[in-house]
PDB file of C-alpha atoms in Angstrom:
ATOM      1  CA  MET A 396      49.558-152.739-116.638  1.00 54.00           C
ATOM      2  CA  SER A 397      51.536-149.265-117.998  1.00 64.00           C
ATOM      3  CA  ALA A 398      48.840-146.788-116.665  1.00 65.00           C
ATOM      4  CA  GLU A 399      48.573-148.659-113.267  1.00 67.00           C
ATOM      5  CA  ILE A 400      52.744-148.238-113.289  1.00 68.00           C
ATOM      6  CA  SER A 401      52.071-144.525-114.538  1.00 69.00           C
ATOM      7  CA  ASN A 402      49.222-144.504-111.204  1.00 68.00           C
ATOM      8  CA  LEU A 403      51.937-145.682-108.719  1.00 68.00           C
ATOM      9  CA  ILE A 404      54.740-143.813-110.285  1.00 71.00           C
ATOM     10  CA  GLN A 405      52.383-140.037-109.439  1.00 73.00           C
ATOM     11  CA  GLU A 406      51.397-140.968-106.152  1.00 72.00           C
ATOM     12  CA  SER A 407      55.612-142.050-105.235  1.00 74.00           C
ATOM     13  CA  LEU A 408      56.355-138.796-106.675  1.00 73.00           C
ATOM     14  CA  SER A 409      53.644-136.536-104.841  1.00 77.00           C
ATOM     15  CA  SER A 410      54.376-139.108-101.476  1.00 78.00           C
ATOM     16  CA  VAL A 411      58.421-137.609-102.047  1.00 77.00           C
ATOM     17  CA  ILE A 412      56.849-134.377-102.643  1.00 81.00           C
ATOM     18  CA  VAL A 413      55.056-133.874 -99.438  1.00 79.00           C
ATOM     19  CA  LEU A 414      57.883-135.785 -97.595  1.00 83.00           C
ATOM     20  CA  ILE A 415      60.078-132.743 -98.767  1.00 85.00           C
ATOM     21  CA  LEU A 416      57.359-130.070 -97.704  1.00 81.00           C
ATOM     22  CA  VAL A 417      57.114-131.497 -94.553  1.00 82.00           C
ATOM     23  CA  LEU A 418      61.212-131.598 -93.848  1.00 85.00           C
ATOM     24  CA  PHE A 419      61.413-128.870 -94.996  1.00 80.00           C
ATOM     25  CA  ALA A 420      58.258-127.019 -92.866  1.00 78.00           C
ATOM     26  CA  LEU A 421      59.847-128.810 -90.078  1.00 81.00           C
ATOM     27  CA  ILE A 422      63.208-127.197 -91.362  1.00 82.00           C
ATOM     28  CA  LEU A 423      62.085-123.986 -91.205  1.00 79.00           C
ATOM     29  CA  VAL A 424      60.666-124.187 -87.718  1.00 77.00           C
ATOM     30  CA  PHE A 425      64.006-125.381 -86.138  1.00 81.00           C
ATOM     31  CA  GLN A 426      65.467-122.572 -87.951  1.00 82.00           C
ATOM     32  CA  GLY A 427      63.062-119.566 -87.450  1.00 84.00           C
ATOM     33  CA  VAL A 428      61.549-121.031 -84.066  1.00 87.00           C
ATOM     34  CA  LYS A 429      64.668-120.195 -81.249  1.00 88.00           C
ATOM     35  CA  VAL A 430      64.046-121.218 -76.778  1.00 90.00           C
ATOM     36  CA  VAL A 431      66.286-119.171 -75.148  1.00 92.00           C
ATOM     37  CA  PRO A 432      66.752-120.919 -71.220  1.00 92.00           C
ATOM     38  CA  GLN A 433      66.258-118.550 -67.982  1.00 91.00           C
ATOM     39  CA  SER A 434      70.071-118.096 -67.778  1.00 90.00           C
ATOM     40  CA  ARG A 435      71.273-117.153 -71.248  1.00 93.00           C
ATOM     41  CA  VAL A 436      70.752-114.765 -74.049  1.00 94.00           C
ATOM     42  CA  TYR A 437      71.832-115.456 -78.046  1.00 94.00           C
ATOM     43  CA  VAL A 438      73.644-113.249 -80.291  1.00 94.00           C
ATOM     44  CA  VAL A 439      72.214-113.265 -83.597  1.00 94.00           C
ATOM     45  CA  GLU A 440      73.714-112.416 -86.935  1.00 93.00           C
ATOM     46  CA  ARG A 441      72.429-112.444 -90.244  1.00 91.00           C
ATOM     47  CA  PHE A 442      75.145-112.486 -93.147  1.00 89.00           C
ATOM     48  CA  GLY A 443      77.953-113.029 -90.650  1.00 86.00           C
ATOM     49  CA  LYS A 444      76.840-108.369 -88.652  1.00 91.00           C
ATOM     50  CA  TYR A 445      75.329-108.176 -85.589  1.00 92.00           C
ATOM     51  CA  THR A 446      71.258-108.487 -85.629  1.00 92.00           C
ATOM     52  CA  LYS A 447      69.573-108.657 -82.518  1.00 92.00           C
ATOM     53  CA  THR A 448      70.197-110.517 -78.996  1.00 92.00           C
ATOM     54  CA  LEU A 449      67.300-113.028 -77.925  1.00 93.00           C
ATOM     55  CA  SER A 450      66.632-112.930 -74.192  1.00 92.00           C
ATOM     56  CA  ALA A 451      64.955-116.009 -72.255  1.00 90.00           C
ATOM     57  CA  GLY A 452      61.658-117.391 -73.393  1.00 91.00           C
ATOM     58  CA  LEU A 453      60.342-118.168 -76.735  1.00 91.00           C
ATOM     59  CA  ASN A 454      62.135-116.143 -79.624  1.00 91.00           C
ATOM     60  CA  PHE A 455      61.892-115.872 -83.920  1.00 89.00           C
ATOM     61  CA  ILE A 456      64.217-115.023 -86.411  1.00 89.00           C
ATOM     62  CA  VAL A 457      64.309-115.698 -90.394  1.00 88.00           C
ATOM     63  CA  PRO A 458      65.856-118.768 -91.164  1.00 87.00           C
ATOM     64  CA  PHE A 459      68.304-119.728 -93.256  1.00 85.00           C
ATOM     65  CA  LEU A 460      69.238-115.941 -93.419  1.00 88.00           C
ATOM     66  CA  ASP A 461      69.702-114.801 -89.589  1.00 89.00           C
ATOM     67  CA  ARG A 462      71.323-117.322 -87.155  1.00 90.00           C
ATOM     68  CA  VAL A 463      72.728-118.100 -83.508  1.00 91.00           C
ATOM     69  CA  ALA A 464      76.150-117.207 -83.466  1.00 91.00           C
ATOM     70  CA  HIS A 465      76.733-116.730 -79.512  1.00 92.00           C
ATOM     71  CA  ARG A 466      75.419-117.788 -76.548  1.00 92.00           C
ATOM     72  CA  VAL A 467      75.996-116.180 -73.842  1.00 93.00           C
ATOM     73  CA  SER A 468      75.944-117.042 -69.859  1.00 92.00           C
ATOM     74  CA  VAL A 469      74.079-114.054 -67.780  1.00 92.00           C
ATOM     75  CA  LEU A 470      75.042-116.319 -64.740  1.00 92.00           C
ATOM     76  CA  GLU A 471      77.368-114.285 -62.216  1.00 93.00           C
ATOM     77  CA  ARG A 472      80.651-115.479 -62.499  1.00 92.00           C
ATOM     78  CA  GLN A 473      83.618-115.431 -60.328  1.00 91.00           C
ATOM     79  CA  LEU A 474      87.582-114.802 -61.285  1.00 91.00           C
ATOM     80  CA  PRO A 475      89.665-117.522 -60.044  1.00 90.00           C
ATOM     81  CA  GLU A 476      91.051-116.220 -57.174  1.00 90.00           C
ATOM     82  CA  PHE A 477      95.484-114.488 -58.033  1.00 89.00           C
ATOM     83  CA  GLU A 478      97.561-112.501 -56.251  1.00 90.00           C
ATOM     84  CA  ILE A 479      99.236-109.269 -56.928  1.00 89.00           C
ATOM     85  CA  SER A 480     102.380-107.933 -55.419  1.00 87.00           C
ATOM     86  CA  VAL A 481     102.065-104.771 -54.603  1.00 88.00           C
ATOM     87  CA  ILE A 482     104.108-101.747 -52.614  1.00 86.00           C
ATOM     88  CA  THR A 483     102.012 -99.855 -50.174  1.00 85.00           C
ATOM     89  CA  ARG A 484     102.724 -96.529 -48.604  1.00 85.00           C
ATOM     90  CA  ASP A 485     104.935 -96.357 -46.192  1.00 83.00           C
ATOM     91  CA  ASN A 486     107.414 -98.785 -48.438  1.00 84.00           C
ATOM     92  CA  VAL A 487     106.395-102.377 -47.571  1.00 83.00           C
ATOM     93  CA  GLU A 488     105.802-105.570 -49.677  1.00 85.00           C
ATOM     94  CA  VAL A 489     103.075-107.391 -49.928  1.00 88.00           C
ATOM     95  CA  ARG A 490     101.476-109.783 -51.532  1.00 89.00           C
ATOM     96  CA  LEU A 491      97.281-109.455 -51.595  1.00 90.00           C
ATOM     97  CA  GLU A 492      95.340-112.610 -52.990  1.00 91.00           C
ATOM     98  CA  ALA A 493      92.094-111.131 -55.127  1.00 91.00           C
ATOM     99  CA  THR A 494      89.236-111.952 -56.518  1.00 92.00           C
ATOM    100  CA  VAL A 495      86.509-110.162 -58.757  1.00 93.00           C
ATOM    101  CA  PHE A 496      82.637-111.177 -59.752  1.00 94.00           C
ATOM    102  CA  TYR A 497      80.714-109.678 -62.089  1.00 94.00           C
ATOM    103  CA  ARG A 498      78.118-110.559 -64.688  1.00 93.00           C
ATOM    104  CA  VAL A 499      77.558-110.099 -68.903  1.00 93.00           C
ATOM    105  CA  LEU A 500      74.768-107.844 -69.165  1.00 92.00           C
ATOM    106  CA  ASP A 501      75.176-107.060 -72.883  1.00 92.00           C
ATOM    107  CA  ALA A 502      75.983-109.916 -74.597  1.00 92.00           C
ATOM    108  CA  ALA A 503      76.953-108.445 -78.113  1.00 92.00           C
ATOM    109  CA  SER A 504      79.123-105.582 -76.579  1.00 90.00           C
ATOM    110  CA  SER A 505      80.558-108.809 -74.120  1.00 90.00           C
ATOM    111  CA  VAL A 506      81.758-110.462 -77.635  1.00 91.00           C
ATOM    112  CA  TYR A 507      82.192-108.103 -80.154  1.00 91.00           C
ATOM    113  CA  ARG A 508      84.061-105.521 -77.757  1.00 90.00           C
ATOM    114  CA  ILE A 509      86.539-108.166 -76.229  1.00 88.00           C
ATOM    115  CA  ASN A 510      88.120-111.595 -77.327  1.00 87.00           C
ATOM    116  CA  ASN A 511      88.622-112.690 -73.337  1.00 89.00           C
ATOM    117  CA  ILE A 512      87.106-110.815 -70.665  1.00 90.00           C
ATOM    118  CA  ASP A 513      88.100-113.111 -68.455  1.00 90.00           C
ATOM    119  CA  GLN A 514      91.380-112.178 -68.548  1.00 91.00           C
ATOM    120  CA  ALA A 515      90.476-108.272 -70.071  1.00 91.00           C
ATOM    121  CA  ILE A 516      89.031-107.864 -66.657  1.00 92.00           C
ATOM    122  CA  TYR A 517      92.537-109.467 -64.311  1.00 92.00           C
ATOM    123  CA  THR A 518      94.848-107.371 -66.141  1.00 91.00           C
ATOM    124  CA  ALA A 519      92.049-104.354 -65.192  1.00 91.00           C
ATOM    125  CA  ALA A 520      92.052-105.661 -61.660  1.00 91.00           C
ATOM    126  CA  THR A 521      95.583-105.956 -61.417  1.00 91.00           C
ATOM    127  CA  SER A 522      96.161-102.518 -62.062  1.00 90.00           C
ATOM    128  CA  ILE A 523      93.620-100.594 -59.806  1.00 90.00           C
ATOM    129  CA  VAL A 524      94.748-102.791 -56.663  1.00 89.00           C
ATOM    130  CA  ARG A 525      98.375-102.238 -56.971  1.00 88.00           C
ATOM    131  CA  SER A 526      97.037 -97.722 -57.825  1.00 88.00           C
ATOM    132  CA  ALA A 527      94.660 -98.533 -54.573  1.00 87.00           C
ATOM    133  CA  ALA A 528      96.889-100.239 -52.164  1.00 86.00           C
ATOM    134  CA  GLY A 529      99.678 -97.890 -52.788  1.00 85.00           C
ATOM    135  CA  LYS A 530      97.421 -95.484 -51.354  1.00 86.00           C
ATOM    136  CA  LEU A 531      97.872 -96.858 -47.593  1.00 85.00           C
ATOM    137  CA  GLU A 532      99.674 -97.909 -45.244  1.00 83.00           C
ATOM    138  CA  LEU A 533     100.129-101.346 -44.003  1.00 81.00           C
ATOM    139  CA  ASP A 534      97.615-101.096 -41.315  1.00 79.00           C
ATOM    140  CA  GLU A 535      95.383 -99.084 -43.223  1.00 81.00           C
ATOM    141  CA  LEU A 536      95.515-101.612 -46.122  1.00 81.00           C
ATOM    142  CA  GLN A 537      95.213-104.686 -43.476  1.00 76.00           C
ATOM    143  CA  SER A 538      91.711-103.148 -41.292  1.00 79.00           C
ATOM    144  CA  SER A 539      90.025-100.915 -44.774  1.00 80.00           C
ATOM    145  CA  ARG A 540      89.836-103.887 -46.535  1.00 82.00           C
ATOM    146  CA  GLU A 541      86.191-102.750 -46.978  1.00 84.00           C
ATOM    147  CA  SER A 542      87.137 -99.482 -48.152  1.00 84.00           C
ATOM    148  CA  MET A 543      89.220-100.376 -50.422  1.00 86.00           C
ATOM    149  CA  ASN A 544      86.736-103.053 -52.134  1.00 88.00           C
ATOM    150  CA  ALA A 545      84.758-100.913 -52.412  1.00 88.00           C
ATOM    151  CA  GLU A 546      87.027 -98.699 -54.010  1.00 88.00           C
ATOM    152  CA  ILE A 547      88.898-101.610 -56.033  1.00 89.00           C
ATOM    153  CA  ALA A 548      84.780-102.448 -57.817  1.00 90.00           C
ATOM    154  CA  LYS A 549      84.367 -98.808 -58.788  1.00 90.00           C
ATOM    155  CA  ASN A 550      87.509 -98.306 -60.762  1.00 90.00           C
ATOM    156  CA  LEU A 551      87.163-101.532 -62.118  1.00 91.00           C
ATOM    157  CA  GLN A 552      82.866-100.723 -63.185  1.00 91.00           C
ATOM    158  CA  GLN A 553      83.842 -97.442 -65.229  1.00 90.00           C
ATOM    159  CA  ALA A 554      87.339 -99.966 -66.830  1.00 87.00           C
ATOM    160  CA  ALA A 555      84.187-102.996 -67.713  1.00 90.00           C
ATOM    161  CA  GLU A 556      81.377-100.318 -68.871  1.00 90.00           C
ATOM    162  CA  VAL A 557      82.925-100.884 -72.149  1.00 91.00           C
ATOM    163  CA  TRP A 558      82.973-105.256 -72.546  1.00 92.00           C
ATOM    164  CA  GLY A 559      78.789-104.462 -70.888  1.00 92.00           C
ATOM    165  CA  ILE A 560      79.978-105.549 -68.031  1.00 92.00           C
ATOM    166  CA  GLU A 561      79.349-105.573 -64.583  1.00 93.00           C
ATOM    167  CA  ILE A 562      81.777-105.974 -61.753  1.00 93.00           C
ATOM    168  CA  THR A 563      79.213-106.674 -58.875  1.00 92.00           C
ATOM    169  CA  ARG A 564      81.885-106.414 -55.909  1.00 90.00           C
ATOM    170  CA  THR A 565      85.398-107.484 -55.159  1.00 91.00           C
ATOM    171  CA  GLU A 566      87.029-109.047 -52.328  1.00 89.00           C
ATOM    172  CA  ILE A 567      90.880-109.092 -51.115  1.00 89.00           C
ATOM    173  CA  THR A 568      90.573-112.516 -49.380  1.00 87.00           C
ATOM    174  CA  ASP A 569      94.024-112.292 -47.798  1.00 86.00           C
ATOM    175  CA  VAL A 570      96.762-109.959 -47.164  1.00 85.00           C
ATOM    176  CA  ILE A 571      99.967-112.013 -47.480  1.00 84.00           C
ATOM    177  CA  ILE A 572     103.414-110.571 -45.311  1.00 84.00           C
ATOM    178  CA  ASP A 573     107.019-111.574 -44.801  1.00 77.00           C
ATOM    179  CA  GLU A 574     108.039-113.197 -41.749  1.00 75.00           C
ATOM    180  CA  GLN A 575     110.280-110.617 -41.141  1.00 75.00           C
ATOM    181  CA  THR A 576     107.216-107.497 -41.387  1.00 68.00           C
ATOM    182  CA  LYS A 577     105.722-109.613 -39.444  1.00 66.00           C
ATOM    183  CA  ASP A 578     108.351-109.332 -36.992  1.00 74.00           C
ATOM    184  CA  ALA A 579     108.483-105.810 -37.124  1.00 69.00           C
ATOM    185  CA  GLN A 580     104.619-105.575 -36.492  1.00 66.00           C
ATOM    186  CA  ARG A 581     104.961-107.580 -33.263  1.00 72.00           C
ATOM    187  CA  GLN A 582     107.606-104.848 -31.837  1.00 78.00           C
ATOM    188  CA  GLN A 583     105.346-102.117 -32.675  1.00 75.00           C
ATOM    189  CA  LEU A 584     102.194-103.385 -31.504  1.00 74.00           C
ATOM    190  CA  ASN A 585     104.213-104.718 -27.792  1.00 79.00           C
ATOM    191  CA  ALA A 586     105.311-100.462 -27.973  1.00 82.00           C
ATOM    192  CA  GLU A 587     102.147 -99.535 -28.861  1.00 79.00           C
ATOM    193  CA  ARG A 588     100.547-101.524 -25.555  1.00 81.00           C
ATOM    194  CA  GLN A 589     103.528 -99.982 -23.458  1.00 84.00           C
ATOM    195  CA  ARG A 590     102.543 -96.714 -24.522  1.00 85.00           C
ATOM    196  CA  ARG A 591      98.667 -97.287 -24.050  1.00 86.00           C
ATOM    197  CA  ALA A 592      99.620 -98.710 -20.464  1.00 86.00           C
ATOM    198  CA  ALA A 593     101.472 -95.911 -19.845  1.00 86.00           C
ATOM    199  CA  ILE A 594      98.883 -93.222 -20.563  1.00 89.00           C
ATOM    200  CA  ALA A 595      96.125 -95.378 -18.397  1.00 87.00           C
ATOM    201  CA  LYS A 596      98.909 -95.689 -15.418  1.00 87.00           C
ATOM    202  CA  ALA A 597      99.006 -91.484 -15.631  1.00 87.00           C
ATOM    203  CA  GLU A 598      95.886 -90.407 -15.932  1.00 87.00           C
ATOM    204  CA  GLY A 599      94.736 -92.727 -12.874  1.00 87.00           C
ATOM    205  CA  ASP A 600      97.681 -90.810 -10.816  1.00 86.00           C
ATOM    206  CA  LYS A 601      96.462 -87.770 -12.102  1.00 88.00           C
ATOM    207  CA  ARG A 602      92.826 -88.836 -11.365  1.00 88.00           C
ATOM    208  CA  SER A 603      94.320 -89.546  -7.727  1.00 87.00           C
ATOM    209  CA  VAL A 604      95.747 -86.450  -7.666  1.00 87.00           C
ATOM    210  CA  GLU A 605      92.527 -84.899  -8.986  1.00 87.00           C
ATOM    211  CA  LEU A 606      90.748 -86.606  -6.072  1.00 87.00           C
ATOM    212  CA  ALA A 607      92.686 -86.140  -3.039  1.00 87.00           C
ATOM    213  CA  ALA A 608      92.738 -82.542  -4.474  1.00 87.00           C
ATOM    214  CA  ASP A 609      88.964 -81.905  -4.336  1.00 86.00           C
ATOM    215  CA  ALA A 610      88.922 -84.108  -0.941  1.00 86.00           C
ATOM    216  CA  MET A 611      91.065 -81.291   0.643  1.00 88.00           C
ATOM    217  CA  LEU A 612      89.074 -78.481  -0.822  1.00 86.00           C
ATOM    218  CA  TYR A 613      85.893 -80.193   0.411  1.00 87.00           C
ATOM    219  CA  GLU A 614      87.631 -80.292   4.155  1.00 85.00           C
ATOM    220  CA  ALA A 615      88.909 -76.611   3.781  1.00 85.00           C
ATOM    221  CA  GLN A 616      85.303 -75.078   2.940  1.00 86.00           C
ATOM    222  CA  LYS A 617      83.495 -77.285   5.833  1.00 84.00           C
ATOM    223  CA  ASP A 618      86.328 -76.045   7.869  1.00 84.00           C
ATOM    224  CA  ALA A 619      85.457 -72.344   6.786  1.00 84.00           C
ATOM    225  CA  GLU A 620      81.758 -73.275   7.306  1.00 86.00           C
ATOM    226  CA  ALA A 621      82.348 -74.553  11.137  1.00 85.00           C
ATOM    227  CA  THR A 622      84.377 -71.078  11.070  1.00 85.00           C
ATOM    228  CA  ARG A 623      82.009 -68.958  10.413  1.00 86.00           C
ATOM    229  CA  VAL A 624      79.233 -71.103  12.550  1.00 85.00           C
ATOM    230  CA  GLN A 625      81.662 -69.934  15.395  1.00 85.00           C
ATOM    231  CA  ALA A 626      82.073 -66.972  14.057  1.00 83.00           C
ATOM    232  CA  ASP A 627      77.982 -66.530  13.663  1.00 83.00           C
ATOM    233  CA  ALA A 628      77.426 -67.839  17.096  1.00 84.00           C
ATOM    234  CA  LYS A 629      80.411 -65.799  19.395  1.00 84.00           C
ATOM    235  CA  ALA A 630      78.794 -62.843  17.562  1.00 82.00           C
ATOM    236  CA  TYR A 631      75.114 -63.411  18.885  1.00 82.00           C
ATOM    237  CA  ALA A 632      76.573 -64.517  22.105  1.00 83.00           C
ATOM    238  CA  VAL A 633      78.080 -61.432  22.335  1.00 80.00           C
ATOM    239  CA  LYS A 634      75.197 -58.916  20.324  1.00 81.00           C
ATOM    240  CA  VAL A 635      72.931 -60.930  23.424  1.00 81.00           C
ATOM    241  CA  ALA A 636      75.652 -59.840  26.143  1.00 80.00           C
ATOM    242  CA  ALA A 637      75.745 -56.492  25.070  1.00 78.00           C
ATOM    243  CA  GLU A 638      71.937 -56.664  24.453  1.00 80.00           C
ATOM    244  CA  ALA A 639      71.227 -57.277  28.610  1.00 78.00           C
ATOM    245  CA  ASP A 640      73.966 -54.984  29.842  1.00 73.00           C
ATOM    246  CA  ALA A 641      72.599 -51.756  27.920  1.00 77.00           C
ATOM    247  CA  GLU A 642      68.989 -52.925  29.673  1.00 76.00           C
ATOM    248  CA  GLN A 643      71.254 -53.362  32.830  1.00 71.00           C
ATOM    249  CA  THR A 644      72.214 -49.552  32.283  1.00 72.00           C
ATOM    250  CA  ARG A 645      69.365 -48.515  31.979  1.00 75.00           C
ATOM    251  CA  LEU A 646      67.116 -50.245  34.856  1.00 70.00           C
ATOM    252  CA  VAL A 647      70.007 -49.123  36.961  1.00 64.00           C
ATOM    253  CA  ALA A 648      70.220 -45.288  35.587  1.00 68.00           C
ATOM    254  CA  LYS A 649      66.284 -45.219  35.475  1.00 70.00           C
ATOM    255  CA  ALA A 650      66.559 -46.223  39.159  1.00 63.00           C
ATOM    256  CA  ILE A 651      68.657 -43.817  40.320  1.00 63.00           C
ATOM    257  CA  ALA A 652      66.958 -41.119  38.157  1.00 67.00           C
ATOM    258  CA  GLU A 653      63.775 -42.149  40.466  1.00 64.00           C
ATOM    259  CA  ASN A 654      65.275 -43.005  44.141  1.00 59.00           C
ATOM    260  CA  GLY A 655      68.876 -40.746  43.842  1.00 56.00           C
ATOM    261  CA  GLN A 656      72.049 -41.886  46.161  1.00 59.00           C
ATOM    262  CA  ALA A 657      70.413 -44.458  47.275  1.00 58.00           C
ATOM    263  CA  ALA A 658      69.846 -46.584  44.425  1.00 57.00           C
ATOM    264  CA  VAL A 659      73.621 -45.374  43.513  1.00 58.00           C
ATOM    265  CA  ASP A 660      74.266 -47.432  47.065  1.00 61.00           C
ATOM    266  CA  PHE A 661      72.972 -50.205  46.352  1.00 61.00           C
ATOM    267  CA  GLU A 662      74.339 -50.964  42.576  1.00 62.00           C
ATOM    268  CA  ILE A 663      77.838 -50.205  44.767  1.00 64.00           C
ATOM    269  CA  MET A 664      76.310 -52.684  48.221  1.00 64.00           C
ATOM    270  CA  LYS A 665      75.630 -55.026  45.355  1.00 65.00           C
ATOM    271  CA  ARG A 666      78.593 -55.798  43.490  1.00 64.00           C
ATOM    272  CA  GLN A 667      80.957 -55.570  46.589  1.00 62.00           C
ATOM    273  CA  VAL A 668      78.260 -58.565  48.061  1.00 61.00           C
ATOM    274  CA  GLU A 669      78.840 -60.144  44.526  1.00 65.00           C
ATOM    275  CA  ALA A 670      82.721 -59.649  44.335  1.00 62.00           C
ATOM    276  CA  LEU A 671      82.738 -61.054  48.167  1.00 59.00           C
ATOM    277  CA  GLY A 672      80.427 -64.650  46.620  1.00 61.00           C
ATOM    278  CA  TRP A 673      83.056 -64.859  43.957  1.00 61.00           C
ATOM    279  CA  VAL A 674      86.654 -64.639  46.197  1.00 56.00           C
ATOM    280  CA  ALA A 675      84.590 -67.144  48.620  1.00 58.00           C
ATOM    281  CA  SER A 676      84.349 -69.518  45.756  1.00 62.00           C
ATOM    282  CA  ALA A 677      87.558 -69.436  44.577  1.00 56.00           C
ATOM    283  CA  ASP A 678      89.309 -72.699  44.587  1.00 59.00           C
ATOM    284  CA  ASN A 679      92.616 -72.063  46.951  1.00 57.00           C
ATOM    285  CA  SER A 680      89.807 -69.577  49.012  1.00 50.00           C
ATOM    286  CA  LYS A 681      91.074 -71.396  52.481  1.00 51.00           C
ATOM    287  CA  THR A 682      90.549 -68.450  55.005  1.00 56.00           C
ATOM    288  CA  ILE A 683      88.927 -64.812  54.132  1.00 53.00           C
ATOM    289  CA  ILE A 684      88.914 -61.712  55.872  1.00 53.00           C
ATOM    290  CA  VAL A 685      86.224 -59.733  55.127  1.00 51.00           C
ATOM    291  CA  PRO A 686      86.681 -55.956  56.500  1.00 52.00           C
ATOM    292  CA  THR A 687      84.646 -54.223  58.885  1.00 50.00           C
ATOM    293  CA  ASP A 688      83.238 -51.872  55.697  1.00 52.00           C
ATOM    294  CA  ILE A 689      82.571 -55.100  53.549  1.00 49.00           C
ATOM    295  CA  ALA A 690      80.422 -56.551  56.199  1.00 49.00           C
ATOM    296  CA  GLY A 691      78.454 -53.399  57.128  1.00 51.00           C
ATOM    297  CA  ALA A 692      78.102 -53.192  53.801  1.00 50.00           C
ATOM    298  CA  VAL A 693      76.421 -56.439  53.717  1.00 48.00           C
ATOM    299  CA  GLY A 694      73.936 -55.783  56.578  1.00 51.00           C
ATOM    300  CA  SER A 695      72.767 -52.267  55.102  1.00 52.00           C
ATOM    301  CA  LEU A 696      72.035 -53.886  51.613  1.00 49.00           C
ATOM    302  CA  GLN A 697      68.995 -55.405  53.090  1.00 53.00           C
ATOM    303  CA  VAL A 698      68.073 -51.994  54.749  1.00 48.00           C
ATOM    304  CA  LEU A 699      68.594 -50.639  51.497  1.00 49.00           C
ATOM    305  CA  ALA A 700      66.671 -53.033  49.640  1.00 53.00           C
ATOM    306  CA  GLU A 701      63.972 -51.784  51.501  1.00 55.00           C
ATOM    307  CA  THR A 702      64.817 -48.497  51.905  1.00 54.00           C
ATOM    308  CA  LEU A 703      64.207 -48.197  47.583  1.00 49.00           C
ATOM    309  CA  ALA A 704      60.893 -50.776  48.002  1.00 55.00           C
ATOM    310  CA  ALA A 705      59.668 -48.349  50.096  1.00 55.00           C
ATOM    311  CA  SER A 706      59.854 -45.891  48.377  1.00 52.00           C
ATOM    312  CA  ARG A 707      58.677 -47.639  44.954  1.00 54.00           C
ATOM    313  CA  ARG A 708      55.297 -49.027  46.724  1.00 54.00           C
ATOM    314  CA  GLY A 709      55.066 -44.814  47.860  1.00 52.00           C
ATOM    315  CA  ASN A 710      55.167 -43.365  44.527  1.00 51.00           C
TER     316      ASN A 710
END
């Protein structure tokens, strides 16, 4: 009997030992194997001192010596929108609504160098936004949000690097202006519109005057061209007439040289007959009295012509 009891006790102890070993193995596995989600990283400490950072996936640590002290999200985060009172370069007080987007790059720095990341980023962003807005006038502040956002993000990134933070972007979501400033802006806008209208009208009048002057200049140029063409035509007519007179004179001189006094008498009588014809063709001529010597000249003209022709045939 005692032997059976002793065997039972030994078997029970063996079972307990095996169970304890199994439990210990499970505890070792649970303590030493860490599965990290994709959106997080784990910060591991050994005896209270930072050891390493576990990235996403399956990781191993030393059981009982190492422990996961911090589970840090690496997803992009957004600060709640905050309102900042700023004074622009032209001494106008406005309120800006802004927000900041960031994510953790170095989990160890984010947990060991700063206690409250959101509050630290908010404080730095407030100072940087005030400084950036103070460099701009109100109109520039409203129209240059993109460049202002880039400047704020750049300066804030320099301040947040020590915390292991990446500033992904900053946004000025709204510019809040009081009613007095809005009224002043409306008046300024109306004055600017009137100024632009006056400039446009002046430019239109100037263009109209320029077009009228161009038209007058074009007309003067065409008149000058027409005058030059007429002058050229008259000069050409004078030249032709002169050449004809010169040819006629040359022929008369040649006839005189060849026929002597008969040719001279013929030319004189011809001119007398032509003058008589001009007088007879005048509108105010009713009755023409022809002198005897003129009538005789008409009769002798044919005789002289026949004589000259005969002399030419003889030659």
